[in-house]
Coordinates of C-alpha atoms in Angstrom, one line a residue:
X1 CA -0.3 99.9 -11.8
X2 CA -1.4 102.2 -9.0
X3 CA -2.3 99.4 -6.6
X4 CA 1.1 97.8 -7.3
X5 CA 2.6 101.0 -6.5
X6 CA 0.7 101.1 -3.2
X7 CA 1.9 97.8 -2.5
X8 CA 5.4 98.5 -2.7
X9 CA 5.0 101.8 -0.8
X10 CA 3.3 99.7 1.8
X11 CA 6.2 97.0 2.1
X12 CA 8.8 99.8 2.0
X13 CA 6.9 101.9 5.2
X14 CA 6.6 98.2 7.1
X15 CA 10.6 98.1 6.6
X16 CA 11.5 101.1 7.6
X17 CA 9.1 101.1 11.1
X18 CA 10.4 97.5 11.4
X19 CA 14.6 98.5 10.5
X20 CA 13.9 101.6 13.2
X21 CA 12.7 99.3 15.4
X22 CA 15.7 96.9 15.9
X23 CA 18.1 100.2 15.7
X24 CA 16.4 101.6 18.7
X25 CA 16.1 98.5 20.5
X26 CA 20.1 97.9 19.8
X27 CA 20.7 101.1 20.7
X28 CA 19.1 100.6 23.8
X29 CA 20.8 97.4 24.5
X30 CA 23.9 98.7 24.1
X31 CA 23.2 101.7 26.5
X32 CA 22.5 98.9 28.7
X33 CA 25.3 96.7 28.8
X34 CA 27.7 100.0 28.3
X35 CA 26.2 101.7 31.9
X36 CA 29.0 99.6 33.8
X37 CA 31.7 101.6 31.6
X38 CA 30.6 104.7 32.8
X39 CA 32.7 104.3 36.1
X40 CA 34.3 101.3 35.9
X41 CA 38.2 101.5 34.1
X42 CA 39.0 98.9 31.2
X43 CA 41.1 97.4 33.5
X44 CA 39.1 96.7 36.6
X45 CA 38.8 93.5 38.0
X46 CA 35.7 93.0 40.5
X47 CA 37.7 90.3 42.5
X48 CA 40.3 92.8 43.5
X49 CA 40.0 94.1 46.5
X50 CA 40.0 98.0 46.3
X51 CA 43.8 99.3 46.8
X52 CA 44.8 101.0 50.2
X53 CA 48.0 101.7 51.9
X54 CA 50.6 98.9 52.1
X55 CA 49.7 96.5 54.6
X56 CA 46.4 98.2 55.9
X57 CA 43.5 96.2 55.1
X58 CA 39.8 97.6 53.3
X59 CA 37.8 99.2 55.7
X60 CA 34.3 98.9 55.6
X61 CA 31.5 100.7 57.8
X62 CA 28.8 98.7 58.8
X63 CA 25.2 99.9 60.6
X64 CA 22.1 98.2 61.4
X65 CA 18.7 99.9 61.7
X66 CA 16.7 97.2 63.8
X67 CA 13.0 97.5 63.0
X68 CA 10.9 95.0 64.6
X69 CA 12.1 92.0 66.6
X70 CA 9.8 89.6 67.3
X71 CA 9.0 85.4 67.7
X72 CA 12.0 85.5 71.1
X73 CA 11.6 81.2 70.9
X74 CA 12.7 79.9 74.6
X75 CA 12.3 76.0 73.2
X76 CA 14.1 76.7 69.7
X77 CA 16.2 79.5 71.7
X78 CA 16.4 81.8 68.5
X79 CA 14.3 85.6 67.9
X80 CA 13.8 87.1 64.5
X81 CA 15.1 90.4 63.6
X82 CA 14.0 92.4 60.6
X83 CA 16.3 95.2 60.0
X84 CA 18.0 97.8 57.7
X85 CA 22.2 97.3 57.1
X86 CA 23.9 99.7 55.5
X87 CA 27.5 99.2 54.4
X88 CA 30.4 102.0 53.1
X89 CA 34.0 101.6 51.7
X90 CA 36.1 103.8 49.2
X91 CA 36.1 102.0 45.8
X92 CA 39.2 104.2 44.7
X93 CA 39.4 102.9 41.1
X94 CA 36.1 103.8 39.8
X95 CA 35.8 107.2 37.2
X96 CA 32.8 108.9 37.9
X97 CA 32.2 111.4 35.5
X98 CA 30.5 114.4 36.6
X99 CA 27.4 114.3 34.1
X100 CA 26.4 111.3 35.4
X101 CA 25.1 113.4 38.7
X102 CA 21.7 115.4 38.8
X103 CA 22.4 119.5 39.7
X104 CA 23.0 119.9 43.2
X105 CA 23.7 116.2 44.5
X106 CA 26.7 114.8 45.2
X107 CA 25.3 111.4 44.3
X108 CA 23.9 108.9 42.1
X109 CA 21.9 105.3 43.1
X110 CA 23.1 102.8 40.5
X111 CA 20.8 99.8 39.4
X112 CA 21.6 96.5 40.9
X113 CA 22.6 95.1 37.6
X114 CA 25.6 97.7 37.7
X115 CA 26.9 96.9 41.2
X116 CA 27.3 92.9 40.4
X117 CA 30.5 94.7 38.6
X118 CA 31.8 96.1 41.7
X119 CA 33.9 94.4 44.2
X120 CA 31.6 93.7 47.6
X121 CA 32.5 92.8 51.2
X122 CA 31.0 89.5 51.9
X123 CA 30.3 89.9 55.6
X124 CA 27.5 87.3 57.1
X125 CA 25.7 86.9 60.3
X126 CA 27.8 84.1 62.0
X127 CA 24.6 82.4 64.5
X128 CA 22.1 82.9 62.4
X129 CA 20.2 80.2 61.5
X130 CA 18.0 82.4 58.4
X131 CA 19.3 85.1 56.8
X132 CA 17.4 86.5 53.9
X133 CA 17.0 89.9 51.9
X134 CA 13.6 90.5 51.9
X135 CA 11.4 90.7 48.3
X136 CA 8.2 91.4 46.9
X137 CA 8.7 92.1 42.9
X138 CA 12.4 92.5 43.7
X139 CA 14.9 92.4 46.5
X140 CA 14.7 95.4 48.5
X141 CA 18.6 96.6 48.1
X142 CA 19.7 99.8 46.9
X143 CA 23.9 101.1 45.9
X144 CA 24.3 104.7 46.0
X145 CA 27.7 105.8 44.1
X146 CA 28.9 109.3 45.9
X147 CA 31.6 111.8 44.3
X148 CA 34.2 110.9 46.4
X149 CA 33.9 107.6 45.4
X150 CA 32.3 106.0 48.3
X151 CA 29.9 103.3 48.0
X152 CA 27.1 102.8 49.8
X153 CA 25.0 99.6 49.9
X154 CA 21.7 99.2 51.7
X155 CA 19.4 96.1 52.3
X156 CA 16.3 95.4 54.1
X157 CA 16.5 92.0 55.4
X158 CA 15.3 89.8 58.4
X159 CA 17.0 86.9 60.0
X160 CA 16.6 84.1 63.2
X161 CA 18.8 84.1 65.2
X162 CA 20.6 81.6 67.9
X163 CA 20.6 82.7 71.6
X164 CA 22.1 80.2 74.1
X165 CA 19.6 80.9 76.9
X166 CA 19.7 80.6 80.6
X167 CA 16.5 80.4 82.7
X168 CA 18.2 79.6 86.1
X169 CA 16.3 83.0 87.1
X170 CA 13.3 82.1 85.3
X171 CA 10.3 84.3 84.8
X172 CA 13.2 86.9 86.7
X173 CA 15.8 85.8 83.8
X174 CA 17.5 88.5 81.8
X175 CA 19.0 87.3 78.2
X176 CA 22.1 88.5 76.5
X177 CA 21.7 87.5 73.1
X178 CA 24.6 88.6 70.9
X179 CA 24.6 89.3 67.0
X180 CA 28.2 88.4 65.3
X181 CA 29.0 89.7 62.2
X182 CA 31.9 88.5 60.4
X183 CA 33.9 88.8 56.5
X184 CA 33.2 85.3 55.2
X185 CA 36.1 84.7 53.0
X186 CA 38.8 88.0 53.7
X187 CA 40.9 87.8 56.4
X188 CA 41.2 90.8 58.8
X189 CA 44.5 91.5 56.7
X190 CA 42.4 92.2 53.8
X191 CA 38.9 93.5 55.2
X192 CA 38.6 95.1 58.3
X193 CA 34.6 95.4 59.5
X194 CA 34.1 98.8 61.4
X195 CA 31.1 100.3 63.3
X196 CA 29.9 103.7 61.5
X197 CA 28.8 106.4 64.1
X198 CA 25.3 105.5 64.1
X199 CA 26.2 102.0 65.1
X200 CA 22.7 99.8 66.3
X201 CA 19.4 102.4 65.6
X202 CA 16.4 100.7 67.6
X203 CA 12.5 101.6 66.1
X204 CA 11.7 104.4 69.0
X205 CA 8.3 102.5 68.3
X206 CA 9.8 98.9 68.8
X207 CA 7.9 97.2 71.6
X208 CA 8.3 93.3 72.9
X209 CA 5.5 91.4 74.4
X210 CA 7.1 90.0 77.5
X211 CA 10.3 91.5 77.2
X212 CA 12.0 95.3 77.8
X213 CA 14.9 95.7 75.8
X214 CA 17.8 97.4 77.5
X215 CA 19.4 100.1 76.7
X216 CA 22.2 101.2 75.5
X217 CA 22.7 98.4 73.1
X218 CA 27.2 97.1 73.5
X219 CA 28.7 97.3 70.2
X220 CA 32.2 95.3 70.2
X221 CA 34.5 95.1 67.6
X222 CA 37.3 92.2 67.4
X223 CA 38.9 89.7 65.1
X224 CA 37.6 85.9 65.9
X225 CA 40.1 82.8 65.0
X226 CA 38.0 80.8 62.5
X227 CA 40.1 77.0 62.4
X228 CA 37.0 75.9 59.7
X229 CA 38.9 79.1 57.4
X230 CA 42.1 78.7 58.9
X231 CA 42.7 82.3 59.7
X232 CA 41.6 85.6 61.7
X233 CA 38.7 87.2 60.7
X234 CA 36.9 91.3 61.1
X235 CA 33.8 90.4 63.7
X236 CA 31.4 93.0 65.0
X237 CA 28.7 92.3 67.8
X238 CA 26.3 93.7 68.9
X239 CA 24.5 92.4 72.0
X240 CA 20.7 92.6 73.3
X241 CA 19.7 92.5 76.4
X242 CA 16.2 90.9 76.6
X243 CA 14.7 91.6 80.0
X244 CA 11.0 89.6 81.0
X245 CA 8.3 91.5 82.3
X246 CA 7.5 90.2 85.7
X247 CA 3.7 91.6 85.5
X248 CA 2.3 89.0 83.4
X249 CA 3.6 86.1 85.9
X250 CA 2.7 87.7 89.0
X251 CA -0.8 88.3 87.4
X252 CA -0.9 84.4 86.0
X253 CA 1.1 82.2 88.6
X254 CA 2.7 83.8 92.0
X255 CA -0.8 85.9 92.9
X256 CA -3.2 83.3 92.4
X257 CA -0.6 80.4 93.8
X258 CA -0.4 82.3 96.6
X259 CA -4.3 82.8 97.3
X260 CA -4.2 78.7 97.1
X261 CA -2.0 78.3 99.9
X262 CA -3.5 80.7 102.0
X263 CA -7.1 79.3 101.1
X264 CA -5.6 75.9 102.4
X265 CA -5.2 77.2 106.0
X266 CA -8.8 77.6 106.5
X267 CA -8.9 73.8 106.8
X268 CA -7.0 74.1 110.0
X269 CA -10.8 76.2 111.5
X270 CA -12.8 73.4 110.4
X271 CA -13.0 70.9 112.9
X272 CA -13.1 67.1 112.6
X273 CA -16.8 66.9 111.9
X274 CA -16.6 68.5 108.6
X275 CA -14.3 65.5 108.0
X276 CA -15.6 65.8 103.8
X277 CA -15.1 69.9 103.8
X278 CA -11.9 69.6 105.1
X279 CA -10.7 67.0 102.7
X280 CA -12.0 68.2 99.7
X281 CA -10.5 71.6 100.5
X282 CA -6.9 70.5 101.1
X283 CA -7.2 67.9 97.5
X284 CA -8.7 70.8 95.6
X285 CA -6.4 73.3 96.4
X286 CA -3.7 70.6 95.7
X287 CA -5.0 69.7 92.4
X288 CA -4.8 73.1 91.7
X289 CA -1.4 74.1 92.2
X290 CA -0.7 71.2 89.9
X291 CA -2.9 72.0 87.0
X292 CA -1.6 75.9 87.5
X293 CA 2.1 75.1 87.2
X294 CA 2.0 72.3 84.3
X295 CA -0.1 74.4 82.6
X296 CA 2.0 77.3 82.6
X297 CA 4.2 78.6 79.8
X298 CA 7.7 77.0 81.5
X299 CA 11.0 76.8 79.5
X300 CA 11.3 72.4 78.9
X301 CA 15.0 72.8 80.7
X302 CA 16.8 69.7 82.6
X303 CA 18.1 72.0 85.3
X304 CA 15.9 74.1 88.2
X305 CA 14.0 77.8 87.8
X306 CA 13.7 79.8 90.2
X307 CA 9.2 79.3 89.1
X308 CA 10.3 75.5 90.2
X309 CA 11.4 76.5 93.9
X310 CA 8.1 78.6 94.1
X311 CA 6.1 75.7 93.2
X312 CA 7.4 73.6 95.5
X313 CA 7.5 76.2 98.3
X314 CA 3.3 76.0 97.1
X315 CA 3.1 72.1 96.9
X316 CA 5.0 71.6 100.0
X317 CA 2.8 73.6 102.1
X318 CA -0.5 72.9 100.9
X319 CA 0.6 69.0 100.8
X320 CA 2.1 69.5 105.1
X321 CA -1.6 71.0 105.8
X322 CA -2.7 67.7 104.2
X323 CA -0.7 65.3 106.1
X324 CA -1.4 67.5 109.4
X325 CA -5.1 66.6 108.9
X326 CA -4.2 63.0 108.6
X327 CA -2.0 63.6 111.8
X328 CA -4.9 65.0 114.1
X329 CA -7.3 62.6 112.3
X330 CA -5.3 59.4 113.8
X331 CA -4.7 61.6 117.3
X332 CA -8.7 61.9 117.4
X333 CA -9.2 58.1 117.0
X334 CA -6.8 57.3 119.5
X335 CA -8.4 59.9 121.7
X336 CA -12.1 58.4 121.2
X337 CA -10.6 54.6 122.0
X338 CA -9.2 55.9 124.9
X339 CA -12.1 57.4 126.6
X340 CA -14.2 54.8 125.5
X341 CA -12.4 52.3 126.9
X342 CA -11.7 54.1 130.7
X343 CA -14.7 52.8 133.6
X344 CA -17.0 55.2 134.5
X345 CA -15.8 54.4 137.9
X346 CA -12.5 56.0 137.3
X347 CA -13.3 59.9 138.2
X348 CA -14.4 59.2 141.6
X349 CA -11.7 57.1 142.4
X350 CA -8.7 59.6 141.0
X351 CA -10.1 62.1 142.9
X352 CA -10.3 59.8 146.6
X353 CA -6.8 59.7 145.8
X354 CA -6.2 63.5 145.2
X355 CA -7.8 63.8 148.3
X356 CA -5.7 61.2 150.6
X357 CA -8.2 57.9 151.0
X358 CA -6.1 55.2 149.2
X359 CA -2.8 54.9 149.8
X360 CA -1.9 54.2 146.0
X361 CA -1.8 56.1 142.9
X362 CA -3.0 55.2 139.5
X363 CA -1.3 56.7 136.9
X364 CA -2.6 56.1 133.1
X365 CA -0.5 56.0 130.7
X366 CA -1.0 55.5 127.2
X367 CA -4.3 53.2 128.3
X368 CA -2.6 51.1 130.8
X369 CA -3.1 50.9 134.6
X370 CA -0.1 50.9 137.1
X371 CA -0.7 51.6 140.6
X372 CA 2.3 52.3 143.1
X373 CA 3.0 53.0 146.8
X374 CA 2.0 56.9 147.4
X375 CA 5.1 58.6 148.6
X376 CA 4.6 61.1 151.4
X377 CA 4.1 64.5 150.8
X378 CA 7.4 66.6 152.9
X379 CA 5.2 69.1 154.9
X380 CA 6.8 72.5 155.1
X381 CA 7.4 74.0 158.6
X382 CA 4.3 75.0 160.9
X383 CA 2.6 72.5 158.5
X384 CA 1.3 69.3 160.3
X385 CA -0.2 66.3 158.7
X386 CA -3.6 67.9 158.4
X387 CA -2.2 70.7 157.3
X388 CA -3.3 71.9 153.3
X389 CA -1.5 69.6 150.7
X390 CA 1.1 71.3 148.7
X391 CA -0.4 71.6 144.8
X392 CA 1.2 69.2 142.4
X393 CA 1.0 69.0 138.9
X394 CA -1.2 66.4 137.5
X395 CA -0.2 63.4 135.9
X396 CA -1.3 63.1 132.2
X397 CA -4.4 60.6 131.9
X398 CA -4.3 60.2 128.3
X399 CA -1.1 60.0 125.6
X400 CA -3.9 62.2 123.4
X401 CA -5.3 64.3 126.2
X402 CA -4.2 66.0 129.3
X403 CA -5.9 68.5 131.9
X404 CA -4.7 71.9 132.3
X405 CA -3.0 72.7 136.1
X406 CA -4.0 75.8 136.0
X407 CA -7.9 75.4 134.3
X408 CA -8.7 72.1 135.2
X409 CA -9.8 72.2 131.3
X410 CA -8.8 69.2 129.5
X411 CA -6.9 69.9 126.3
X412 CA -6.9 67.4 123.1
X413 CA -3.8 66.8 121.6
X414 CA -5.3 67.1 118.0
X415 CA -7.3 70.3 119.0
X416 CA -3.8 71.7 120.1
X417 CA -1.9 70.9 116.6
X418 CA -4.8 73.1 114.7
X419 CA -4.5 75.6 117.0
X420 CA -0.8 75.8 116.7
X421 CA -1.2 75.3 112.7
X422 CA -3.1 78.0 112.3
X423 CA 0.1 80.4 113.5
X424 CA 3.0 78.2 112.6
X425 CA 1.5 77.4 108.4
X426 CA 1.2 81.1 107.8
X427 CA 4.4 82.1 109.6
X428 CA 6.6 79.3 107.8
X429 CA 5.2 80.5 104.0
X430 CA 6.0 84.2 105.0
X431 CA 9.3 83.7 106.0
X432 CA 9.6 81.4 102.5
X433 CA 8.4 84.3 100.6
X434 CA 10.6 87.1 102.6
X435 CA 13.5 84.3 101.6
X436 CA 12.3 83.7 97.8
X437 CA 12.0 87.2 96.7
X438 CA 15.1 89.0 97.7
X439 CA 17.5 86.3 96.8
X440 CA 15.5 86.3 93.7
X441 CA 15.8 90.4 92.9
X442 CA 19.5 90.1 93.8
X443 CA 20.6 87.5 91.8
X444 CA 18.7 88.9 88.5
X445 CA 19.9 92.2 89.2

């Protein structure tokens, strides 16, 4: 009898824990599901826009905390931002009760469950290719409900976006890249998108790789004709000014281009018979000019950069010291057939005809001999036929080579050109580079 007894008293406990159970968890379900009555009216509807004078459309504040921006693409031509937006608009039909506020604030953060209730703007980022709130166990959003019934809704979220690039001034190019923000489906009769007084907050600690951002950021605020939504629509932007740091380049490409070219006018001291030197200088320095620039980080753009005039300026000179060996090469071979080929006989008679014992002339030019009736010399007055012959300016014996009036030393025509390319190379790439850069500086600035 006793152990029935303790069998019924044991079934009846197991109820009851079981009956309190369900009560409590009911109870707490319907706490749940009743938290949107606590400031919502019977009669709300969450597809209503909130009401506001007739005619004057919702305004809603919109700000951007921008915390990191990073992965600028030049081939896609996109960046990432990861950011903070914060939007505010007066929801004028909610009933906040006062209890539902801790002592001393003026507001309350409501769970994300209770905002799907509420009427939202439904702005988006227009050229943005990714746009996603960012998550780890949940979405990282937060609504804070205030007294006098503003709502507050704040996201952190990163996106990619588009960025029509120019690289005309390229590694000296400077990129607006605008962020448009615009009211998907409400017209700017209905919703009109407004910049709070913070605006665009940068990280102080934001810093780009090859990039200064400039500062102040140029907020705009306009409505934009959609004809895909047939209507006029809120649009805020916000632009960035993306300006590349020249140090890395001048470091990487114009410093060291610009040692190559000069190292290519040391081919102009070596003389003909380091023939293998002089060549090998000229095609290394060549080959690497060309391995430098392909090699380089450059935008894959149809049109010309500014890096692609400076590479040619490099190129062009380093490829003119080439072909100017190849000019005094052929000069020196013609000069070593001509002098080969003149009789040894020919000095002594040149000079009897300097002096006045043969009554012709032979004049060589370019390897052939013509001789012509000597002409006499007018005598000045007091001067008689014996008298000291006026000086004339020799005739040049070679096409190649020539002796000096003034000397009697016989110049080389290919011996000249290096000489003369030793101050005309240098002079030509300065006045390239006193050309390049300002034009440069001026247009990017």
């Amino acid at each position: 009898m006793l152990d029935k007894f303790n069998t019924n008293a044991f079934i009846s406990f197991g109820l009851g824990f079981i009956l309190m159970w369900l009560s409590e968890a009911t109870e707490a379900h319907m706490n749940y599901t009743a938290k949107p009555r606590v400031v919502l009216p019977p009669n709300y509807v969450k597809e209503i826009r909130p009401p506001s004078k007739k005619g004057s459309p919702v305004i809603v504040d919109f700000s951007i905390f921008v915390v990191d921006i990073n992965s600028i693409n030049v081939e896609d031509m996109d960046f990432r931002v990861d950011m903070f937006i914060h939007q505010r608009w007066l929801e004028s039909r909610l009933e906040i009760p006062d209890d539902i506020f801790e002592e001393g604030d003026d507001y309350v953060t409501l769970l994300p469950e209770v905002f799907e209730n509420f009427w939202q703007p439904d702005p988006y980022f227009l050229n943005s290719k990714i746009a996603e709130i960012a998550t780890l166990t949940h979405k990282f959003t937060s609504v804070t409900l205030y007294k006098n019934k503003t709502v507050r809704y704040a996201a952190r979220m990163h996106a990619i976006i588009a960025c029509q690039m120019e690289f005309q001034l390229y590694p000296m190019d400077i990129q607006v890249c605008p962020i448009y923000i615009e009211s998907f489906s409400s017209n700017n009769q209905k919703v009109k998108l407004r910049w709070s007084d913070s605006g665009v907050t940068l990280n102080p600690e934001l810093k780009l790789l090859q990039y200064n951002l400039g500062q102040p950021l140029e907020l705009e605020e306009s409505d934009g004709y959609m004809p895909e939504k047939v209507g006029n629509f809120s649009r805020l932007t916000v632009y960035f000014r993306f300006e590349r740091q020249i140090g890395h380049h001048l470091i990487q490409t114009f410093a060291p281009s610009s040692l190559v070219v000069m190292l290519s006018w040391f081919s102009f001291w070596l003389g003909l018979d380091a023939i293998p030197g002089r060549v090998t200088l000229l095609v290394t320095c060549m080959l690497t000019l060309v391995t430098m620039f392909t090699g380089a980080d450059i935008p894959p753009v149809a049109y010309v950069k500014a890096l692609d005039l400076w590479m040619a300026g490099c190129m062009l000179s380093v490829f003119a010291a080439l072909a100017e060996f190849v000019v005094v090469k052929v000069l020196d071979v013609q000069y070593q057939y001509q002098v080969n080929r003149i009789p040894k006989v020919l000095p002594m008679r040149i000079s009897n005809m300097e002096k006045g014992q043969c009554a012709t002339v032979a004049s060589w030019e370019g390897g052939a001999v013509r001789s012509r009736k000597a002409t006499q010399t007018p005598t000045t007055p007091g001067q008689g036929n014996g008298g000291p012959p006026k000086p004339a300016r020799r005739q040049s014996l070679l096409s190649v080579a020539w002796t000096d009036t003034d000397t009697g030393v016989e110049k080389i025509m290919w011996r000249e050109i290096d000489k003369v390319s030793r101050a005309v190379f240098p002079i030509l790439f300065f006045v390239f580079v006193l050309l390049y850069w300002p034009i440069l500086l001026m247009k990017s600035s």
